[in-house]
Every structure is written in C-alpha cells, then in structure tokens.
Amino acid sequence: MSDDGRTDPVLDCPAEETPDGQELITAAMRWHFSPRTGSPFWLERAATLDFDPLTDVKSFDDLRLFPNIVNELRDVRVEELIPRGLAPDDLYGVYESGGTTGAPKRVICTTDWMDRWLAFSQRHLDARGCPRGVNWLALMPDGPHIFGAALREGAKRSGGILFTVDMDPRWVKKCIAEGRGEDAARYADHLATQAGFLLETQDIGVMITTPPLLQRLAQDDRMVELINEKVRYIQWGGAHMDADTRHLFGTEVFPGVQLQGAYGSTMILGGSLERIDPPAEDVCVFDPFAPYISFSVIDPATGETVPYGERGQVVMNHVSKAMLLPNNLERDTAVRMRPPEGQMGDSVADVSPVATFDDQAVIEGVY
Amino acid sequence: MPRPAGVVTEPVSEVAAAPPVHLDAFGPNGPYRARNRMTVPDVTGAPLAELSIVPPLFVQRGIAALRSADPLPPEQRAEALERAGRLFATATVGGLDPDSYRHLVSRCSGLPISVVRAATGIVAEAAQQASATVLQARPQAAAGQWRDPSTRAGAAVWTRRGNVFAVHAAGNHPGVHALWLEALALGYRVIVRPSRREPFTPHRLVAALREAGFADDHVALTATDHTVADTVIAGADLSLVYGGDDVVRKYGGHNTVLPQGPGRAKILLTGADWRTHLDVIVDSVADEGGTACINATAVLVEGGAAEAAAVADALAGRLAAIPSLPPQDPDAVLPVQPLAAARAVEAYLLRSARGATAHLGGDGIVDDLGDGSAVLRPAVFRLDRADAPQTGVELGFPCVWVAPWTRADGIAPLRESLVLTAITDDEQLVERLVDEPTISNVYVGDHPTYWMRPGLPHDRYLAEFLMRTKTVLRD
C-alpha cells in the first residue's frame, strides 16, 4: 500500500458501516503484528506466542489462542501500547480500569475509535427514540475512566448540554472493602445532593448513572418526582442491575422513563447496550458492538462455551485499529444468549456477581 | 456409631410431586414473586419451596411505605393479632393447611414434628396475648396514651422510640417469631427478613397477620441476599437481630439494634439430691431437640470430678436411649440435618471437646439416615474445671458440658447465661445470681431452663427496648 499500510479498507471503513468479523480479525492481525504498524507491546509479545497471529488467527474462535494480557497493562509504559502505524494526533487519550483488583490497568483510545463507538451508541439511542437536543446529566466516573470522555462527546453529538457530577468509584470501592459501608453511603448522599441541584434548576432530558446511585435517588421522593417530570431517558451502567430491581424501576419508580442498560468495561474500550425488546419481554439482553467488541460465555472450569440459556463466565475481546485486547476473562457471570443475525460471538443476559445469601455455614450457636 | 435397638431409620415417603410451594415476599403492593428465587431444600437436599429473594430497592420501598403508614388503633391491633394467631394455628394460609405447614417446617429445619406442633401453639398464644404482654413492661407511673386524665397535671406517657421495626429472624426454632409480634402490638410497623434455614414460619405468620387485618404497609416480609441484610437494618428505626457472638459484637454498641446472641443456659446443682431432679436436667438439654437458646449448654455440679462424673453418667444413660428418627416421625425427639452439615457440627464438637472426657458422643454424634440426612445424637462431655471455655460452646442439638463447681469458683463460671436453673437451697447464692447482670433469668429449684410464659420477660421485656417515657402536660 502506498502509505506503508497506515490505512486499511477494513479497519478504516466508514464509522456507519459494520465490517465482516473475519475480515476485521485478519486485517487487525496484519495491523498489530506488522513491524511497521504494530505496537511495541504486541510486537514484543509475538515472539513469545506459540502460534503466528498473522497466519493462525482468522476467526472469532482463534482469538482464544491469545493469552489474557490485561494484567500486564498495570505496569507497561503506555507508549508501548500505541501502534506505530498511528499518527501522533490519532491518540484521543489514555484511560484506566476501575482499580478494584490492585493497580489500575491502562488502555489507549484513538479519535477514530471514539467516533466508531459514538456512532454505535447514537444509532442505538435513535432506535430507542431517545430525544436529540436535550440536556444530559451524567452521574458517572470521569477522569481516568473512559465513560466520562464518551459521555462528553455523546452529549455534544446529540445536540445537548452535558451536566456532570464528579464521582470517584475507586474511593467507594475502597470504603466498601474496608467495611466502611457508611462512608460509601455518605458519598452516595453527597453525589445525590449535587444531582438534586441540577435536577431542580436545569432542564435534564437524559440521565446517565449507575444502578446504586439510581437506587439512592429513588429513596428521595423529591428526586423521583423531578426525574419523572423531566427525564425521558435513563441509561445505567458501571454496575449490575438485577432483574427485580430493573422491573421495579421500570414499573413503579420511573414508569414513564425509558430505561436503557449498558454493560462494558474500560478493558474493551466500550461494551454492549441493552437490546431493544418488546416491553413484554422481561429480560435484559446485552448485544456488544460487534465485531469490534465480542463476547463469549464459558464454563470457567473447562474453558468450553456453555449452551445458550445457561450461565457462565464472560470472556471479552476488543479488536480494532486502536487496540487488540483479546480473550479477557471477566469476573462477571451471565446467561449466554443467541446473538442477533450476523453478530460475531454471543450476547449476554442477566449479568450478575456471584450470589451470597449467608457468609458461610454457621456452626456454633443455635441461630 | 452405636444406636439403640429397634430404631427406625427408613425415610418416610414424601408428598409426591406436589407443585412447588412459593414463598413470595410481602411488600407494600401485596405478595411479590421475585425473578430471583432460592430453592429451599429439605434435610436431604430435595426441594421444598421457592423463596423470593428481593433486592435493596424493594426493601427500601417497603420500609418507606411502612414509615408513612398510620398504625391501627390499639384495640384493633389486639383483635387483629388475636385473629392472626388463630389463623396461623388452625387455618389454611397461603394455600397451606396447618399440617402441611408443620410438615414442611420439620422437613426443612430437621426439627422434630412434635416440637414444631408445640411451637405453633406458642406462636398463636403469643399473638393472642401480645397486647397484654407488652403492658407488663410499662412503668407504673406512665400512662398508656396522652389523653389519659393524669396528663392534665403532667404525667409520664409511654411512647414508641420509633415507627419501623426490623427483624433479622433466626431459623432454628419457629418459636423465635413469637417475640416480634409485641412490636406490632405497640403500633410499630414491622419488616421481617426470614432465615433461609426456615422461612415457612415467618411467611405464614405475615400472611396470617395481613389476612387478619394488618395492611400491606403495616407488616412486610423480605428475604434478601446476605449483602442486602444491612439495608434492612439501616432503613428501620429499631432492629432485632439474631446471630452468634459476631452479631453481638457487631451491634453491641448500637442502641437501636437489639442483638439476640447465644443463650448459653446453665444448670447449677448444689448439695447431693440431684438424682431427684434428673428429669429436669435431661429435659433442659434435650427438649426442643436441643435447638433452642433456652436449652442447657452446661451443667455445673458442686463437688469434684467424681460428683461431675456421676451426673454425666446419669445424663448419658438417659440421653443415649433416645431413638434416631426422621424429623416428621411423631416420636422424633432429636434434630436432623443434611449429612454434610451434621458432619461439620460433629467435627466442630470433637475439636471443641479436646481435653474433655466423653460420656456420650465421644466417637461422633452423626447417625446417617441413609437418605442424605442424619440425626444429631446427644453428646455429654465432662470438663475438669468450672471455668473451662467449653461451657460456652452452644450447639444446635442436645449437647451438654458437665463440670465440677465449688463455692470457691463463685458465680464467675455462671455468667453470660440466658437462663440459670439453680437446684440449691443456698439463698445467698441465689441472691448473687439474681443480682448478676449477665444472667437474664434465674429459676430456683425443679424448673427446666426452657420454662417460659407469656407476660414474663425472656431476655428482658422487648418493650423495654421499644418504648420510652415522655412527660405530657396539657390544659
């Protein structure tokens, strides 16, 4: 190619188009494992792999050949992650994981990837009938977390003004891990108070927040009243929402508001959005932004894919020009669902953490 | 392990292929069948029911509804409680007649069916008497309501400390649900988080209370995941929480939470005439299947090793004769657990018993019924001194630690007891036991540790925790 392979018809296809999954994978292997375009990180690791990504990785299933490299992203210099084929101004920013399991992991985001993700998100908002030109209120993590950046861009593109409330999820998780649940609750109160000032005084049509904060807002009758009066569309993400909570929000707390779930991770630079199902369908299915982002649901004991309708652990892949983040086993469990026609990989439903009713079997004492 | 001759261990055949029993949550809009349900197994692991597990949002909304509701007037509360007690004991509630309910409780908890039957009566009686019982705790100077003529001159009035009362219930014995009815009698709105070990009783009781006249925003039932349990307490004004030493430690400093910890009931025998009281000692250990907080955990015998050994031998002889039976057998006396749980209890017992002399159960206490469940057979261990730590090891089956005691030991080894039965004629000793703050109830003479009567405090009056006085003065 004339520009040393810096542009590729598949990787650089228009953001409104969806490339074929196998073509995307083949093009991405060529990009990430060619000395002139790949990142130092992947080029160095290519030597340690017992397969050749250029010839052995052609399909979705082949992504499983890769080791899970996400733990290396805690220490690696971020420059090592940038594909050499990118121009300096292609980089949008550097983002980090939540940091719950030790030091945070880092990923890079390009302007091109942000465009693709936002086009996907906007297509979905439009399909849901989410109004354009209204203001957004985001009670979501910003700073090192990619959600904040994506929301800022998303609000702008849909023609609304974005209002934000600062939120540091790492502090909340630290409080909870230290058994300081009351501190986490105080922090939630603090965020809710700030949201209250905005909901009272501003025209908010779209709200983006987490299930725990939505639940905190639902405790306050005035907040519920304001949201029902002003907000037409709530997108939730960043934490699990169980089916009963979703049902109660939709039918009792915010009955006139569109509720839309998002399930993703910084480690895949985005994720999936809740499938638009007829209201009678009492299930929350997430379809990923395939083929760039793809899921499978496996039995962690065997590594085998579980049958449709059964619960397993979620494996996530990100394959784009910006990054290659394959075969990442997440801690979440989910029910494996049939994908929409043409989607690479699985869809997932009822994403949840491991259930606990009691801490452990109690032996001493009669209670 | 050896077992008495003539023991029947064949599992009794179960009600075949009955439709699953649904234990719905009871929220502000009536019963709620959650998408998240837990299968409640019987002692063999076979499914008995589906328990709806609700999320924090459901709990929050339930508590908000309770908080904004007006309680029924006192007379209507008394009538509704009385009616609920009768329904609970005699009627078909939530599709279950009393016998089906008791069978499920017995198969689920492993409690002998006779214990469950007696507990049904205890709960019904407590409901009928709750409104009278609570009055026993009212300070003599306090009027029951502000309209009392005495307030014209200024008078104390007995009032609630809050409006919403939460219960983290225990599942060891249906009788634990007799207590919180007193909160309803006092006008509290009550939210109960059942134990997964036995959710049938609180479900039936809340269903009966609603049928009897308490509204959907007066009493609620919310089974939750462990991680949500604190949401229930955080949202209520006052809470009653059952648990072990960890729960007592966790909530010990909170004046809005009343922890109900281990009972560690004890019997003290002084003098030489204990043989005539053997029935009371055996019953204190084994009545209620040994599963209640009011069962005796330790027996202290005045004298030395020989005196303690004689008591231990006599107890072992009597307890060894109890047959191993499935819990639903009318003659069952001993509790039954899933085999693995029984083995865990056995291992814990044998670890705790290091250094003790076994009189019964030294080789184990598990009697496998062959269907996945096992009887927990009685254990009698002798300790060499009154202050041995094992006297505080309370286990959910007839298990007793026998230790020698002398006047020189004083009352220190008798502290931290829900009930102390003292078979003694030493009035000075009785005086000290009654004065001891960590002993909750003192029975002198031939009275089993499990003796209880409505109107008398179990672990002080619950109303002492629920109520306060305030001065009202009016024109």
PDB file of N, CA and C in Angstrom, chain A residues 292-336:
ATOM      1  N   TYR A 292     -16.159  -5.369  16.578  1.00  0.00           N
ATOM      2  CA  TYR A 292     -15.023  -4.770  17.292  1.00  0.00           C
ATOM      3  C   TYR A 292     -14.952  -5.301  18.731  1.00  0.00           C
ATOM      4  N   ILE A 293     -16.134  -5.390  19.339  1.00  0.00           N
ATOM      5  CA  ILE A 293     -16.220  -5.902  20.703  1.00  0.00           C
ATOM      6  C   ILE A 293     -17.055  -7.179  20.637  1.00  0.00           C
ATOM      7  N   SER A 294     -16.530  -8.242  21.217  1.00  0.00           N
ATOM      8  CA  SER A 294     -17.263  -9.512  21.136  1.00  0.00           C
ATOM      9  C   SER A 294     -17.145 -10.264  22.459  1.00  0.00           C
ATOM     10  N   PHE A 295     -18.196 -11.058  22.719  1.00  0.00           N
ATOM     11  CA  PHE A 295     -18.286 -11.802  23.981  1.00  0.00           C
ATOM     12  C   PHE A 295     -18.376 -13.289  23.700  1.00  0.00           C
ATOM     13  N   SER A 296     -17.914 -14.064  24.650  1.00  0.00           N
ATOM     14  CA  SER A 296     -18.349 -15.461  24.725  1.00  0.00           C
ATOM     15  C   SER A 296     -18.618 -15.771  26.186  1.00  0.00           C
ATOM     16  N   VAL A 297     -19.384 -16.816  26.428  1.00  0.00           N
ATOM     17  CA  VAL A 297     -19.761 -17.195  27.792  1.00  0.00           C
ATOM     18  C   VAL A 297     -19.291 -18.624  28.005  1.00  0.00           C
ATOM     19  N   ILE A 298     -18.396 -18.793  28.970  1.00  0.00           N
ATOM     20  CA  ILE A 298     -17.749 -20.104  29.106  1.00  0.00           C
ATOM     21  C   ILE A 298     -17.920 -20.672  30.516  1.00  0.00           C
ATOM     22  N   ASP A 299     -17.707 -21.954  30.592  1.00  0.00           N
ATOM     23  CA  ASP A 299     -17.590 -22.633  31.886  1.00  0.00           C
ATOM     24  C   ASP A 299     -16.130 -22.457  32.322  1.00  0.00           C
ATOM     25  N   PRO A 300     -15.904 -21.716  33.412  1.00  0.00           N
ATOM     26  CA  PRO A 300     -14.509 -21.419  33.765  1.00  0.00           C
ATOM     27  C   PRO A 300     -13.699 -22.677  34.110  1.00  0.00           C
ATOM     28  N   ALA A 301     -14.401 -23.737  34.498  1.00  0.00           N
ATOM     29  CA  ALA A 301     -13.679 -24.959  34.868  1.00  0.00           C
ATOM     30  C   ALA A 301     -13.082 -25.640  33.635  1.00  0.00           C
ATOM     31  N   THR A 302     -13.815 -25.599  32.507  1.00  0.00           N
ATOM     32  CA  THR A 302     -13.359 -26.321  31.320  1.00  0.00           C
ATOM     33  C   THR A 302     -12.892 -25.402  30.207  1.00  0.00           C
ATOM     34  N   GLY A 303     -13.299 -24.134  30.268  1.00  0.00           N
ATOM     35  CA  GLY A 303     -12.982 -23.218  29.182  1.00  0.00           C
ATOM     36  C   GLY A 303     -13.931 -23.362  28.003  1.00  0.00           C
ATOM     37  N   GLU A 304     -14.853 -24.329  28.072  1.00  0.00           N
ATOM     38  CA  GLU A 304     -15.790 -24.561  26.964  1.00  0.00           C
ATOM     39  C   GLU A 304     -16.943 -23.561  27.013  1.00  0.00           C
ATOM     40  N   THR A 305     -17.457 -23.222  25.851  1.00  0.00           N
ATOM     41  CA  THR A 305     -18.638 -22.368  25.782  1.00  0.00           C
ATOM     42  C   THR A 305     -19.831 -23.100  26.380  1.00  0.00           C
ATOM     43  N   VAL A 306     -20.621 -22.409  27.198  1.00  0.00           N
ATOM     44  CA  VAL A 306     -21.817 -23.056  27.765  1.00  0.00           C
ATOM     45  C   VAL A 306     -22.937 -23.010  26.723  1.00  0.00           C
ATOM     46  N   PRO A 307     -23.937 -23.905  26.826  1.00  0.00           N
ATOM     47  CA  PRO A 307     -25.063 -23.852  25.883  1.00  0.00           C
ATOM     48  C   PRO A 307     -25.852 -22.548  26.047  1.00  0.00           C
ATOM     49  N   TYR A 308     -26.579 -22.158  24.994  1.00  0.00           N
ATOM     50  CA  TYR A 308     -27.447 -20.987  25.086  1.00  0.00           C
ATOM     51  C   TYR A 308     -28.422 -21.173  26.230  1.00  0.00           C
ATOM     52  N   GLY A 309     -28.661 -20.092  26.968  1.00  0.00           N
ATOM     53  CA  GLY A 309     -29.610 -20.148  28.074  1.00  0.00           C
ATOM     54  C   GLY A 309     -28.977 -20.535  29.391  1.00  0.00           C
ATOM     55  N   GLU A 310     -27.700 -20.899  29.348  1.00  0.00           N
ATOM     56  CA  GLU A 310     -27.051 -21.276  30.603  1.00  0.00           C
ATOM     57  C   GLU A 310     -26.041 -20.222  31.037  1.00  0.00           C
ATOM     58  N   ARG A 311     -25.789 -20.240  32.348  1.00  0.00           N
ATOM     59  CA  ARG A 311     -24.915 -19.214  32.925  1.00  0.00           C
ATOM     60  C   ARG A 311     -23.458 -19.648  32.876  1.00  0.00           C
ATOM     61  N   GLY A 312     -22.613 -18.711  32.593  1.00  0.00           N
ATOM     62  CA  GLY A 312     -21.177 -18.967  32.597  1.00  0.00           C
ATOM     63  C   GLY A 312     -20.441 -17.664  32.865  1.00  0.00           C
ATOM     64  N   GLN A 313     -19.140 -17.707  32.683  1.00  0.00           N
ATOM     65  CA  GLN A 313     -18.335 -16.513  32.907  1.00  0.00           C
ATOM     66  C   GLN A 313     -18.082 -15.817  31.575  1.00  0.00           C
ATOM     67  N   VAL A 314     -18.040 -14.492  31.597  1.00  0.00           N
ATOM     68  CA  VAL A 314     -17.976 -13.730  30.356  1.00  0.00           C
ATOM     69  C   VAL A 314     -16.517 -13.516  29.931  1.00  0.00           C
ATOM     70  N   VAL A 315     -16.237 -13.825  28.654  1.00  0.00           N
ATOM     71  CA  VAL A 315     -14.938 -13.522  28.052  1.00  0.00           C
ATOM     72  C   VAL A 315     -15.156 -12.385  27.055  1.00  0.00           C
ATOM     73  N   MET A 316     -14.311 -11.355  27.142  1.00  0.00           N
ATOM     74  CA  MET A 316     -14.484 -10.187  26.276  1.00  0.00           C
ATOM     75  C   MET A 316     -13.276 -10.013  25.357  1.00  0.00           C
ATOM     76  N   ASN A 317     -13.546  -9.529  24.135  1.00  0.00           N
ATOM     77  CA  ASN A 317     -12.490  -9.220  23.183  1.00  0.00           C
ATOM     78  C   ASN A 317     -12.705  -7.821  22.612  1.00  0.00           C
ATOM     79  N   HIS A 318     -11.603  -7.118  22.418  1.00  0.00           N
ATOM     80  CA  HIS A 318     -11.662  -5.872  21.657  1.00  0.00           C
ATOM     81  C   HIS A 318     -10.661  -5.994  20.504  1.00  0.00           C
ATOM     82  N   VAL A 319     -11.163  -5.764  19.282  1.00  0.00           N
ATOM     83  CA  VAL A 319     -10.311  -5.858  18.094  1.00  0.00           C
ATOM     84  C   VAL A 319     -10.577  -4.628  17.232  1.00  0.00           C
ATOM     85  N   SER A 320      -9.657  -3.685  17.221  1.00  0.00           N
ATOM     86  CA  SER A 320      -9.816  -2.502  16.364  1.00  0.00           C
ATOM     87  C   SER A 320      -8.418  -2.023  15.971  1.00  0.00           C
ATOM     88  N   LYS A 321      -8.401  -0.954  15.263  1.00  0.00           N
ATOM     89  CA  LYS A 321      -7.127  -0.385  14.869  1.00  0.00           C
ATOM     90  C   LYS A 321      -6.408   0.194  16.099  1.00  0.00           C
ATOM     91  N   ALA A 322      -7.194   0.640  17.063  1.00  0.00           N
ATOM     92  CA  ALA A 322      -6.597   1.264  18.251  1.00  0.00           C
ATOM     93  C   ALA A 322      -5.910   0.231  19.131  1.00  0.00           C
ATOM     94  N   MET A 323      -6.581  -0.846  19.382  1.00  0.00           N
ATOM     95  CA  MET A 323      -6.035  -1.837  20.302  1.00  0.00           C
ATOM     96  C   MET A 323      -6.473  -3.246  19.941  1.00  0.00           C
ATOM     97  N   LEU A 324      -5.682  -4.201  20.433  1.00  0.00           N
ATOM     98  CA  LEU A 324      -6.049  -5.615  20.385  1.00  0.00           C
ATOM     99  C   LEU A 324      -6.048  -6.094  21.834  1.00  0.00           C
ATOM    100  N   LEU A 325      -7.244  -6.391  22.352  1.00  0.00           N
ATOM    101  CA  LEU A 325      -7.378  -6.832  23.746  1.00  0.00           C
ATOM    102  C   LEU A 325      -8.209  -8.118  23.753  1.00  0.00           C
ATOM    103  N   PRO A 326      -7.584  -9.246  23.408  1.00  0.00           N
ATOM    104  CA  PRO A 326      -8.356 -10.464  23.228  1.00  0.00           C
ATOM    105  C   PRO A 326      -8.451 -11.313  24.493  1.00  0.00           C
ATOM    106  N   ASN A 327      -9.513 -12.136  24.528  1.00  0.00           N
ATOM    107  CA  ASN A 327      -9.581 -13.272  25.462  1.00  0.00           C
ATOM    108  C   ASN A 327      -9.438 -12.856  26.922  1.00  0.00           C
ATOM    109  N   ASN A 328     -10.176 -11.820  27.303  1.00  0.00           N
ATOM    110  CA  ASN A 328     -10.120 -11.348  28.683  1.00  0.00           C
ATOM    111  C   ASN A 328     -11.277 -11.941  29.488  1.00  0.00           C
ATOM    112  N   LEU A 329     -10.935 -12.823  30.427  1.00  0.00           N
ATOM    113  CA  LEU A 329     -11.966 -13.457  31.265  1.00  0.00           C
ATOM    114  C   LEU A 329     -12.366 -12.482  32.358  1.00  0.00           C
ATOM    115  N   GLU A 330     -13.636 -12.049  32.340  1.00  0.00           N
ATOM    116  CA  GLU A 330     -14.139 -11.114  33.339  1.00  0.00           C
ATOM    117  C   GLU A 330     -14.632 -11.881  34.556  1.00  0.00           C
ATOM    118  N   ARG A 331     -14.841 -11.156  35.671  1.00  0.00           N
ATOM    119  CA  ARG A 331     -15.338 -11.824  36.882  1.00  0.00           C
ATOM    120  C   ARG A 331     -16.857 -12.014  36.841  1.00  0.00           C
ATOM    121  N   ASP A 332     -17.536 -11.317  35.945  1.00  0.00           N
ATOM    122  CA  ASP A 332     -18.994 -11.410  35.893  1.00  0.00           C
ATOM    123  C   ASP A 332     -19.454 -12.759  35.359  1.00  0.00           C
ATOM    124  N   THR A 333     -20.630 -13.161  35.827  1.00  0.00           N
ATOM    125  CA  THR A 333     -21.290 -14.287  35.183  1.00  0.00           C
ATOM    126  C   THR A 333     -22.505 -13.746  34.432  1.00  0.00           C
ATOM    127  N   ALA A 334     -22.907 -14.484  33.396  1.00  0.00           N
ATOM    128  CA  ALA A 334     -24.067 -14.061  32.609  1.00  0.00           C
ATOM    129  C   ALA A 334     -24.648 -15.284  31.912  1.00  0.00           C
ATOM    130  N   VAL A 335     -25.893 -15.127  31.466  1.00  0.00           N
ATOM    131  CA  VAL A 335     -26.538 -16.179  30.699  1.00  0.00           C
ATOM    132  C   VAL A 335     -26.197 -15.976  29.227  1.00  0.00           C
ATOM    133  N   ARG A 336     -25.746 -17.035  28.571  1.00  0.00           N
ATOM    134  CA  ARG A 336     -25.391 -16.946  27.147  1.00  0.00           C
ATOM    135  C   ARG A 336     -26.660 -16.855  26.304  1.00  0.00           C
TER     136      ARG A 336
END
